[in-house]
Amino acid sequence: MSTATTEKHVFQAEIQQLLDLVVHSLYTDKDIFLRELISNASDSMEKVRHLEGTEKHFKDAGEELQITLEANKDAGTVTLTDRGIGMTREELIENLGTIAHSGTKAFLEQIKANGGSSSGLIGQFGVGFYSAFMVADKVEVFSRSWKEDAESLRWESDGKTGYEIEPVDELPRGVKIVLHLNEASKEFADDFRIKGLIQRYSNFVGFPILIEGKRVNEVEALWLKNKSEITDEEYKAFYQFACKGFDDPTYRLHFSADAPITINALIFTPGENPEKTGFGKVDGGVALYCKKVLIDPEPKGLLPEWLRFVKGVVDSADLPLNISRETMQDSALVRKLNGVITKRIIKMFEKEASADPAKYRDFYKKFERFFKEGIATDYSNKDALAKLLRFETSMTEAGEVCSLTDYAGRVKDGQDKIYYLIGSNRDQIESGPYIEAFKARGLEVIYFMDAVDEYVVDSLGEFEGKKLVSVRHAGVELDDVDSDADGLSEEQVNALCEFLKTELGEKVTKVSSGKRLVESPVIALVPEDGMSPQVRQMMKAMDENFKDEVKVELEINPRHALIKKLSETRESHPEVAKLVAAQMLDNALISAGLLDDAREMIRRMNALMEKAMQ
Ligand code: ADP
């Protein structure tokens, strides 16, 4: 109701433009109006705290620094009261009627720079107070500034063209905002509903928020406290209550940084892998805050996908409160946060692993797949992640593990490769013919025994300049090794190789004598770019018509009794020699996991047995 002392004002043209945007297109999620108003109230009370310490003239009537909320169903209103610094008449005009303050100004400047279009910019800038008009068709602001002899005032607007200001009876210091909810937003005139909004978005605000005299935000913003003031129990309680962790956390990382961006972060790794028990992929568990106010409980792009198992909070004062979910992933700030936090988390794992290897091993057993996914998908962190891998090798005891760094630290002089073999278990790997040559030369071979390791090795390619090489591959050069056993002469070897190549035809690309073998007569080597037995198995399982001509290179051991015997038999009993040649290839293919159809082999075995008994 206007009186003689009522001042009428028209919004600046830009504010009208802004209001129009706010109401019609700015927010996809109108829930957040309360968060914006609570955030303003909290900022204002922070300023009171500051004034108490710095301003001689600051008079305090003993007001409690708290926020009260009241929902009135009948009147269709929500009222929010704070005991902050309040606003004078000039400040009401300046703050709620012009674009003097930075967030809004920057927003509109961007729109102008964009040729008047707001698309792509929406949500990147703070428009705080004006979000009240998303849910209200009339907003009243009662205000009294902390300044001496400040007027008690009422500001009112319908959020369309202008506002009015009039003096009212004496008010306590601070601001009271009354939202007269519009038809579509009446649901908010409900204690239960607004309590839910507070717990979702404003649970960690540093002042009590009261509804009906009861505090509804109960959790402290632990991440902003000093590490030395927090007990393990408090950390654990925070993990379980605030991060909804259902177990005991294994590791935690609590840090703050100022450059290149302000960060306060508190991150936990859970005790159990939530994806292991068959629940499928989990959503990210690290929420994003700006000065204790929730921006997004599951922000996209804050952390790489492979870190979805960690839980916690990241708070950055540099973020605009209104950064929208849609623009989150494209935001340079969020990318910066991602870079810094991910590196810190990886560092944390590295430190924990060396501080307590046994604990890390247990953790690793449950979570290794995430690290491996990271190596395959997160290019920028691949090398750092490689250091977190653990595996058995030909030099570890069964069940003991080591890292690539351990391996690299004990390679023989001049060894510029890292040797590995993929297989399903240690016994299977060690009983095959591939390892013996490396063992005989004291070369360590990594045993990769997880179904996904193949992709990990492919993605990794090398570690600290040393190429990862499968011992199954042809073309691995090995030094001579002393051997007491007499072998065939060069001439005999050449003749035998020629014989075998003729007999085996297209099935082998090459037959040669090699230095690899000690105890086995032959070995099948696959080309470096060929399909591995693991991948072949998978293809076969998926497609019953899958056919892949296996072409291998055969290497013979000229010191082996069977080979020497074959060299003689080739001339004395060519019929038997032919059967033995074919059987030797099949044996090598079985060892390599590459024999698809054993029917022909069985017929041949029968023929061989018959001959052996003659
Ligand atoms: P922002 O908070 O991003 O500056 P707002 O539109 O939310 O933008 O608020 C504009 C200004 O109005 C604030 O900067 C502050 O000076 C003032 N203001 C808003 N709410 C309050 C309040 N509850 N108490 C005191 N001042 C306030």
XYZ file of C-alpha atoms and ligand atoms in Angstrom:
641
model
C 0.000 0.000 0.000
C 1.548 3.287 -1.025
C 1.724 6.200 1.348
C 2.984 9.720 0.928
C 6.442 8.587 1.978
C 6.591 5.740 -0.519
C 9.309 6.141 -3.147
C 8.657 4.542 -6.503
C 11.588 3.353 -8.593
C 11.910 1.811 -12.009
C 14.361 -1.039 -12.481
C 17.308 -0.313 -14.717
C 16.656 -1.635 -18.207
C 19.281 -4.320 -17.700
C 17.606 -5.504 -14.508
C 14.326 -5.868 -16.319
C 16.063 -7.868 -18.974
C 17.677 -9.985 -16.307
C 14.444 -10.570 -14.421
C 12.817 -11.689 -17.588
C 15.591 -14.210 -18.106
C 15.504 -15.407 -14.517
C 11.804 -16.002 -14.540
C 11.518 -17.491 -17.984
C 14.675 -19.299 -18.824
C 17.535 -18.970 -16.426
C 16.955 -21.783 -14.030
C 15.895 -25.240 -14.932
C 15.635 -26.012 -11.279
C 13.671 -23.469 -9.308
C 14.388 -25.305 -6.026
C 17.578 -23.331 -5.744
C 15.948 -19.995 -4.874
C 16.214 -20.820 -1.190
C 19.868 -21.698 -1.449
C 20.528 -18.305 -3.066
C 18.714 -16.364 -0.350
C 20.299 -18.365 2.463
C 23.676 -17.816 0.884
C 23.096 -14.031 0.857
C 21.943 -14.133 4.479
C 24.984 -16.126 5.475
C 27.361 -13.738 3.629
C 25.735 -10.824 5.392
C 26.194 -12.396 8.816
C 29.821 -13.212 7.980
C 30.175 -9.464 7.460
C 28.763 -8.869 10.951
C 31.432 -11.130 12.387
C 34.002 -9.163 10.503
C 32.625 -5.805 11.693
C 32.603 -7.002 15.288
C 36.323 -7.362 15.055
C 37.176 -4.304 13.000
C 34.582 -1.561 13.526
C 34.636 0.525 16.692
C 31.184 1.937 16.027
C 29.614 -1.430 15.587
C 26.867 -1.785 18.153
C 25.546 -5.194 18.884
C 22.183 -5.597 20.555
C 23.056 -9.227 21.223
C 21.234 -10.559 18.178
C 21.864 -14.266 17.575
C 23.580 -14.804 14.244
C 21.093 -17.195 12.772
C 18.602 -17.604 9.936
C 14.933 -18.271 10.627
C 12.488 -19.646 8.114
C 8.763 -19.666 8.235
C 6.323 -21.219 5.807
C 2.718 -20.105 5.909
C 0.406 -22.377 3.965
C -2.683 -20.178 4.318
C -0.970 -16.992 3.235
C 1.134 -18.837 0.622
C 4.345 -17.232 1.846
C 7.867 -18.165 2.822
C 9.709 -15.760 5.120
C 13.438 -15.724 5.668
C 15.023 -13.584 8.379
C 18.693 -12.931 9.060
C 20.618 -10.856 11.587
C 23.223 -9.684 9.125
C 24.379 -6.165 8.317
C 21.103 -5.172 6.623
C 20.856 -2.519 3.914
C 20.327 1.231 3.972
C 17.991 2.957 1.519
C 20.899 3.655 -0.832
C 22.059 0.074 -0.592
C 18.590 -1.273 -1.354
C 18.512 0.834 -4.483
C 22.057 -0.002 -5.423
C 21.937 -3.743 -4.668
C 18.414 -4.691 -5.619
C 17.688 -2.239 -8.408
C 20.829 -1.690 -10.438
C 23.491 -3.876 -11.864
C 26.244 -2.324 -9.802
C 27.318 -5.607 -8.340
C 29.740 -7.697 -10.203
C 28.047 -11.024 -10.919
C 25.039 -9.602 -12.693
C 27.053 -6.991 -14.492
C 29.446 -9.532 -15.866
C 26.505 -11.657 -16.914
C 24.898 -8.894 -18.900
C 28.192 -7.809 -20.425
C 28.655 -11.328 -21.678
C 25.196 -11.319 -23.157
C 25.992 -8.072 -24.966
C 29.282 -9.485 -26.196
C 27.324 -12.462 -27.427
C 25.180 -10.225 -29.591
C 22.301 -10.174 -27.142
C 21.886 -13.897 -26.893
C 21.960 -15.543 -23.516
C 22.321 -19.056 -24.794
C 25.382 -20.804 -23.481
C 25.795 -18.174 -20.788
C 22.729 -19.001 -18.825
C 23.577 -20.261 -15.426
C 27.216 -19.304 -15.499
C 26.680 -16.169 -13.477
C 25.222 -15.398 -10.119
C 21.927 -13.593 -10.098
C 21.222 -14.578 -6.503
C 18.498 -12.416 -5.091
C 16.495 -12.233 -8.311
C 15.928 -15.961 -8.267
C 13.230 -15.147 -5.661
C 11.066 -14.137 -8.607
C 11.117 -17.661 -9.979
C 8.764 -18.687 -7.199
C 7.182 -15.408 -6.087
C 5.072 -12.827 -7.862
C 5.657 -10.369 -5.054
C 8.730 -10.002 -2.865
C 9.005 -7.820 0.223
C 12.372 -7.001 1.779
C 12.343 -5.524 5.300
C 15.704 -4.083 6.151
C 17.638 -2.166 8.761
C 21.318 -1.561 8.330
C 23.846 -1.938 11.156
C 24.857 1.707 10.627
C 23.982 4.245 13.288
C 20.519 5.800 12.969
C 19.726 3.609 9.976
C 16.138 3.707 8.768
C 13.794 0.733 9.010
C 12.573 0.143 5.458
C 10.338 -2.004 3.338
C 11.219 -2.720 -0.287
C 8.618 -4.347 -2.481
C 8.428 -5.478 -6.071
C 6.495 -7.699 -8.436
C 9.706 -8.318 -10.366
C 8.389 -6.714 -13.538
C 9.059 -3.052 -14.007
C 9.996 -1.483 -10.698
C 9.941 -1.445 -6.932
C 9.013 0.841 -4.101
C 10.617 1.684 -0.784
C 8.876 3.025 2.318
C 9.785 3.547 5.943
C 8.258 1.159 8.498
C 8.168 0.772 12.268
C 11.485 0.068 13.912
C 13.033 -3.272 12.863
C 15.865 -5.280 14.404
C 19.159 -5.262 12.479
C 19.222 -7.440 9.376
C 16.972 -8.445 6.522
C 13.635 -10.197 6.392
C 12.438 -11.372 2.995
C 8.809 -12.329 2.439
C 8.112 -14.329 -0.697
C 4.502 -14.277 -1.862
C 4.552 -17.504 -3.823
C 3.118 -17.601 -7.315
C 0.439 -20.123 -8.288
C 2.921 -22.670 -9.627
C 5.084 -22.541 -6.509
C 2.658 -22.873 -3.613
C 4.256 -26.211 -2.715
C 7.089 -24.297 -1.045
C 4.803 -22.917 1.658
C 5.477 -26.019 3.660
C 7.925 -26.590 6.528
C 8.691 -30.095 5.445
C 9.430 -29.029 1.871
C 11.791 -26.214 2.821
C 13.503 -28.346 5.416
C 14.267 -30.788 2.622
C 15.710 -27.992 0.487
C 17.937 -26.832 3.332
C 19.265 -30.287 4.002
C 19.969 -30.736 0.350
C 21.598 -27.439 -0.491
C 22.473 -25.597 2.680
C 23.280 -28.256 5.241
C 26.767 -26.938 5.882
C 25.999 -23.225 6.076
C 27.999 -21.849 8.962
C 25.061 -20.384 10.883
C 22.116 -22.158 12.449
C 19.037 -22.289 10.227
C 15.849 -22.554 12.262
C 12.346 -23.708 11.368
C 9.793 -23.497 14.144
C 12.622 -22.780 16.567
C 14.481 -25.985 15.659
C 17.863 -26.100 13.964
C 17.611 -28.008 10.698
C 21.174 -27.868 9.396
C 23.167 -30.064 11.627
C 26.420 -30.963 10.041
C 29.578 -28.999 10.364
C 31.561 -28.132 7.280
C 34.389 -30.364 8.369
C 36.392 -29.769 5.213
C 36.983 -26.135 6.162
C 38.333 -26.976 9.591
C 41.951 -27.478 10.442
C 43.087 -31.094 10.139
C 44.632 -31.034 13.594
C 41.265 -30.212 15.143
C 39.461 -33.202 13.671
C 39.401 -36.640 15.234
C 39.227 -39.904 13.312
C 35.749 -40.459 14.722
C 34.574 -37.108 13.383
C 35.967 -37.916 9.969
C 34.266 -41.277 10.001
C 30.945 -39.796 11.120
C 31.155 -37.227 8.350
C 31.899 -39.922 5.777
C 28.943 -41.985 6.918
C 26.421 -39.233 7.447
C 27.301 -36.562 4.923
C 28.771 -38.762 2.204
C 26.336 -41.608 2.853
C 29.171 -44.099 3.182
C 27.867 -47.421 4.454
C 31.221 -48.826 5.550
C 34.475 -47.603 7.111
C 36.593 -45.468 4.794
C 40.014 -46.867 3.856
C 41.916 -43.707 2.994
C 41.166 -40.035 3.240
C 42.611 -36.922 1.690
C 42.001 -33.561 3.313
C 43.725 -30.625 1.713
C 43.430 -27.016 0.736
C 45.128 -25.109 -2.044
C 45.129 -21.524 -3.266
C 46.670 -21.902 -6.690
C 45.801 -22.369 -9.456
C 42.374 -22.265 -7.860
C 41.005 -22.089 -4.331
C 40.127 -25.567 -3.111
C 39.140 -27.150 0.148
C 38.638 -30.839 -0.364
C 37.854 -33.799 1.822
C 37.842 -37.099 -0.048
C 37.375 -40.653 1.203
C 37.836 -44.017 -0.401
C 35.258 -46.549 0.748
C 36.059 -49.822 2.472
C 34.292 -51.940 -0.095
C 34.007 -51.685 -3.846
C 30.379 -50.769 -4.473
C 30.522 -52.198 -7.996
C 31.996 -55.514 -6.998
C 28.847 -56.921 -5.473
C 27.002 -56.646 -8.742
C 25.244 -53.328 -8.273
C 26.454 -51.960 -11.574
C 28.139 -48.649 -12.139
C 27.867 -46.192 -9.270
C 27.382 -42.445 -9.651
C 30.102 -40.039 -8.644
C 30.174 -39.458 -4.895
C 31.990 -36.141 -4.584
C 29.750 -33.108 -4.146
C 30.685 -29.619 -5.239
C 30.286 -26.656 -2.893
C 31.023 -22.969 -3.027
C 31.643 -21.555 0.427
C 29.648 -24.275 2.185
C 26.706 -23.965 -0.181
C 25.956 -26.988 -2.322
C 26.229 -26.395 -6.045
C 25.761 -29.944 -7.251
C 25.664 -33.261 -5.384
C 26.887 -35.170 -8.459
C 28.771 -32.713 -10.602
C 29.673 -33.899 -14.088
C 33.286 -33.500 -14.973
C 34.540 -32.629 -11.495
C 36.476 -35.886 -11.382
C 37.340 -38.356 -14.116
C 34.898 -41.219 -14.547
C 37.286 -43.811 -13.097
C 37.261 -41.997 -9.754
C 33.535 -42.535 -9.330
C 34.150 -44.759 -6.297
C 35.545 -41.995 -4.081
C 33.277 -39.926 -1.869
C 33.506 -36.517 -0.316
C 33.285 -32.791 -0.802
C 35.085 -30.229 -2.901
C 34.558 -26.596 -2.006
C 35.845 -23.794 -4.171
C 35.218 -20.150 -3.358
C 36.157 -19.311 -6.953
C 33.081 -20.930 -8.443
C 29.949 -18.989 -9.246
C 27.071 -20.306 -7.164
C 24.832 -20.581 -10.163
C 27.019 -22.579 -12.434
C 24.514 -24.872 -14.056
C 24.712 -28.611 -14.498
C 24.683 -28.179 -18.245
C 27.692 -25.893 -18.371
C 29.589 -27.625 -15.593
C 31.551 -29.932 -17.841
C 32.646 -27.136 -20.169
C 33.717 -24.837 -17.415
C 37.401 -24.044 -17.362
C 37.210 -23.731 -13.581
C 35.774 -27.210 -13.183
C 38.462 -28.585 -15.481
C 41.099 -26.935 -13.328
C 39.577 -28.434 -10.191
C 39.519 -31.818 -11.863
C 43.199 -31.608 -12.784
C 44.361 -30.565 -9.349
C 42.196 -32.945 -7.323
C 42.843 -36.011 -9.470
C 46.590 -35.514 -9.191
C 46.322 -35.129 -5.431
C 44.276 -38.305 -5.115
C 46.752 -40.332 -7.169
C 49.624 -38.937 -5.071
C 47.736 -39.953 -1.960
C 47.460 -43.555 -3.177
C 51.150 -43.608 -3.966
C 52.058 -42.353 -0.498
C 49.702 -44.731 1.264
C 51.047 -47.640 -0.784
C 54.600 -47.026 0.334
C 53.627 -46.247 3.932
C 51.690 -49.483 4.403
C 52.070 -51.903 1.478
C 49.941 -54.625 3.079
C 46.992 -52.289 3.577
C 47.387 -51.013 0.032
C 47.400 -54.573 -1.297
C 44.059 -55.292 0.314
C 42.681 -52.051 -1.010
C 44.131 -52.725 -4.448
C 42.519 -56.147 -4.657
C 39.124 -54.521 -4.342
C 39.659 -51.407 -6.446
C 42.268 -52.256 -9.102
C 39.713 -52.222 -11.897
C 39.159 -48.494 -11.397
C 42.861 -47.758 -11.780
C 42.978 -49.932 -14.872
C 39.981 -48.161 -16.335
C 41.829 -44.914 -15.656
C 44.891 -46.082 -17.563
C 42.720 -46.955 -20.547
C 40.575 -43.791 -20.479
C 42.366 -40.940 -18.714
C 45.287 -40.129 -20.930
C 46.699 -37.301 -18.848
C 46.962 -39.441 -15.712
C 47.929 -42.715 -17.355
C 51.590 -42.672 -16.360
C 50.890 -41.700 -12.773
C 48.269 -44.440 -12.552
C 50.685 -47.030 -13.932
C 52.702 -46.668 -10.732
C 49.696 -47.816 -8.727
C 49.493 -51.197 -10.494
C 50.506 -54.314 -8.587
C 51.199 -57.789 -10.005
C 53.106 -61.002 -9.527
C 56.193 -61.706 -11.621
C 58.550 -64.563 -12.374
C 60.683 -63.272 -9.505
C 58.043 -62.832 -6.835
C 56.730 -65.652 -4.706
C 53.236 -66.831 -5.596
C 50.798 -64.356 -4.057
C 53.432 -61.629 -3.536
C 53.149 -58.502 -5.667
C 55.336 -55.662 -6.856
C 55.023 -52.512 -8.948
C 56.367 -51.318 -12.283
C 58.705 -49.075 -10.349
C 60.074 -52.136 -8.509
C 60.500 -53.926 -11.829
C 62.234 -50.978 -13.469
C 64.545 -50.695 -10.461
C 65.920 -54.208 -10.837
C 66.180 -54.732 -14.599
C 69.449 -56.045 -15.923
C 71.909 -53.542 -17.371
C 70.899 -52.500 -20.839
C 67.442 -54.049 -20.651
C 65.209 -51.542 -22.353
C 62.029 -53.603 -22.318
C 59.553 -54.760 -19.735
C 58.525 -58.359 -20.381
C 55.114 -59.670 -19.539
C 52.822 -62.594 -20.147
C 49.072 -62.612 -19.903
C 47.418 -65.728 -18.563
C 44.656 -66.857 -16.294
C 46.781 -67.994 -13.351
C 50.334 -68.456 -12.205
C 50.436 -72.216 -12.770
C 49.175 -71.915 -16.296
C 51.685 -69.194 -17.113
C 54.626 -71.033 -15.595
C 53.858 -74.432 -17.106
C 53.900 -73.046 -20.653
C 57.063 -72.878 -22.782
C 57.261 -69.069 -22.866
C 58.856 -68.294 -19.544
C 61.797 -70.718 -19.593
C 64.046 -68.697 -21.867
C 63.570 -65.588 -19.741
C 64.116 -67.463 -16.511
C 67.300 -69.008 -17.880
C 68.615 -65.517 -18.627
C 67.527 -63.985 -15.334
C 65.013 -61.694 -17.078
C 61.963 -60.849 -14.970
C 58.541 -61.409 -16.558
C 55.370 -59.785 -15.267
C 52.379 -62.098 -14.925
C 49.176 -60.276 -15.828
C 46.282 -62.393 -14.647
C 43.245 -60.131 -14.722
C 40.881 -60.392 -17.686
C 41.238 -56.675 -18.482
C 45.035 -56.572 -18.299
C 45.311 -56.977 -22.024
C 43.667 -53.582 -22.552
C 45.738 -52.067 -19.794
C 48.971 -53.156 -21.430
C 47.755 -51.944 -24.815
C 46.855 -48.540 -23.430
C 50.019 -48.210 -21.459
C 52.477 -49.188 -24.206
C 55.500 -48.282 -22.109
C 56.617 -47.311 -18.647
C 59.351 -44.757 -18.051
C 60.712 -45.212 -21.547
C 60.703 -49.006 -21.435
C 58.416 -50.708 -23.899
C 56.075 -53.390 -22.592
C 56.683 -56.542 -24.623
C 54.826 -59.832 -24.469
C 57.095 -62.852 -24.253
C 54.726 -64.601 -26.664
C 55.656 -62.265 -29.443
C 57.928 -63.194 -32.276
C 60.876 -60.916 -32.703
C 61.890 -60.711 -29.061
C 65.654 -60.770 -29.247
C 67.464 -62.734 -26.584
C 71.147 -63.196 -25.854
C 72.891 -66.553 -26.117
C 72.702 -68.705 -23.089
C 75.273 -71.354 -22.221
C 73.977 -74.824 -22.747
C 75.744 -78.127 -22.147
C 73.482 -80.107 -24.397
C 74.802 -80.779 -27.874
C 72.512 -79.627 -30.565
C 72.022 -80.368 -34.220
C 74.491 -78.947 -36.693
C 73.565 -75.869 -38.643
C 73.050 -77.973 -41.728
C 70.733 -80.399 -39.939
C 68.809 -77.517 -38.422
C 68.266 -75.881 -41.797
C 67.110 -79.116 -43.355
C 64.707 -79.805 -40.506
C 63.251 -76.297 -40.628
C 62.685 -76.636 -44.332
C 60.999 -79.987 -43.830
C 58.708 -78.586 -41.161
C 57.781 -75.547 -43.232
C 56.873 -77.802 -46.162
C 54.850 -80.128 -43.951
C 52.999 -77.431 -42.069
C 52.479 -75.192 -45.065
C 50.181 -72.207 -44.591
C 49.695 -72.864 -40.893
C 53.049 -71.341 -40.048
C 54.629 -68.187 -41.361
C 58.142 -69.257 -40.549
C 60.077 -72.089 -38.908
C 63.413 -71.311 -37.350
C 65.792 -72.458 -34.702
C 65.977 -70.194 -31.684
C 67.692 -69.510 -28.453
C 64.586 -69.215 -26.365
C 63.928 -72.768 -25.430
C 65.528 -74.811 -22.702
C 63.139 -77.604 -21.819
C 60.498 -77.517 -24.549
C 61.009 -78.798 -28.105
C 59.016 -76.083 -29.912
C 57.192 -72.866 -29.240
C 54.565 -70.931 -31.211
C 55.130 -67.190 -31.403
C 52.465 -64.722 -32.437
C 52.947 -61.493 -34.362
C 53.045 -58.406 -32.155
C 49.897 -56.979 -33.710
C 48.028 -60.291 -33.664
C 44.961 -61.112 -31.645
C 45.706 -62.476 -28.200
C 44.225 -65.773 -26.949
C 42.097 -63.794 -24.469
C 40.564 -61.656 -27.165
C 40.064 -64.665 -29.432
C 38.235 -66.455 -26.609
C 35.949 -63.480 -26.196
C 35.247 -63.209 -29.911
C 34.429 -66.898 -30.024
C 32.112 -66.622 -27.072
C 30.253 -63.768 -28.723
C 30.087 -65.164 -32.230
C 29.803 -68.896 -32.847
C 30.823 -68.498 -36.478
C 33.954 -66.651 -35.536
C 36.871 -67.952 -37.587
C 40.320 -66.566 -37.406
C 43.174 -68.218 -39.244
C 45.861 -68.505 -36.624
C 49.256 -67.893 -38.174
C 52.186 -68.449 -35.929
C 55.916 -68.552 -36.183
C 57.433 -71.838 -34.998
C 60.694 -71.820 -33.132
C 62.456 -75.149 -32.539
C 64.939 -76.113 -29.848
C 67.863 -77.834 -31.586
C 69.148 -79.169 -28.263
C 65.957 -81.046 -27.435
C 65.922 -84.833 -27.733
C 62.637 -84.882 -29.635
C 63.947 -82.468 -32.233
C 67.160 -84.416 -32.648
C 65.179 -87.611 -33.053
C 62.894 -85.994 -35.597
C 65.887 -84.942 -37.632
C 66.848 -88.640 -37.989
C 63.345 -90.000 -38.422
C 62.695 -87.514 -41.234
C 64.818 -89.755 -43.476
C 64.375 -93.173 -41.879
C 60.598 -93.081 -41.297
C 59.094 -90.175 -43.238
C 55.512 -91.333 -42.470
C 56.043 -91.043 -38.712
C 58.007 -87.806 -39.084
C 55.075 -86.182 -40.878
C 52.696 -87.120 -38.117
C 55.132 -85.902 -35.444
C 55.625 -82.584 -37.236
C 51.894 -81.928 -37.337
C 51.506 -83.004 -33.739
C 54.342 -80.770 -32.595
C 52.608 -77.745 -34.068
C 49.355 -78.640 -32.360
C 51.153 -79.097 -29.043
C 52.674 -75.650 -29.438
C 49.250 -74.204 -30.288
C 47.726 -75.811 -27.204
C 50.420 -74.255 -25.034
C 49.676 -70.930 -26.661
C 45.932 -71.330 -26.045
C 45.325 -71.191 -29.774
C 44.052 -74.639 -30.772
C 40.384 -74.379 -31.690
C 39.484 -77.835 -32.924
C 41.066 -80.974 -31.465
C 39.275 -83.564 -33.666
C 42.011 -83.865 -36.249
C 44.596 -84.044 -33.514
C 42.842 -87.002 -31.912
C 42.802 -88.959 -35.182
C 46.506 -88.247 -35.572
C 47.300 -89.272 -32.019
C 45.574 -92.588 -32.659
C 47.657 -93.132 -35.766
C 50.835 -92.261 -33.864
C 50.019 -94.637 -31.030
C 49.370 -97.400 -33.464
C 52.777 -96.809 -35.074
C 54.526 -96.620 -31.717
C 53.268 -100.075 -30.823
C 54.276 -101.710 -34.087
P 25.306 -11.414 -5.145
O 24.968 -12.064 -3.838
O 25.844 -12.344 -6.173
O 26.131 -10.174 -4.978
P 22.512 -10.800 -5.158
O 21.622 -10.307 -6.245
O 22.103 -12.025 -4.484
O 23.937 -10.926 -5.798
O 22.642 -9.684 -4.088
C 23.007 -8.385 -4.439
C 23.535 -7.674 -3.237
O 22.483 -7.389 -2.336
C 24.540 -8.449 -2.420
O 25.832 -8.320 -2.947
C 24.403 -7.812 -1.062
O 25.193 -6.637 -1.000
C 22.964 -7.399 -1.021
N 22.167 -8.363 -0.261
C 21.422 -9.389 -0.729
N 20.828 -10.068 0.275
C 21.210 -9.479 1.415
C 20.959 -9.710 2.818
N 20.196 -10.728 3.233
N 21.533 -8.860 3.719
C 22.332 -7.853 3.300
N 22.599 -7.579 2.021
C 22.085 -8.381 1.083
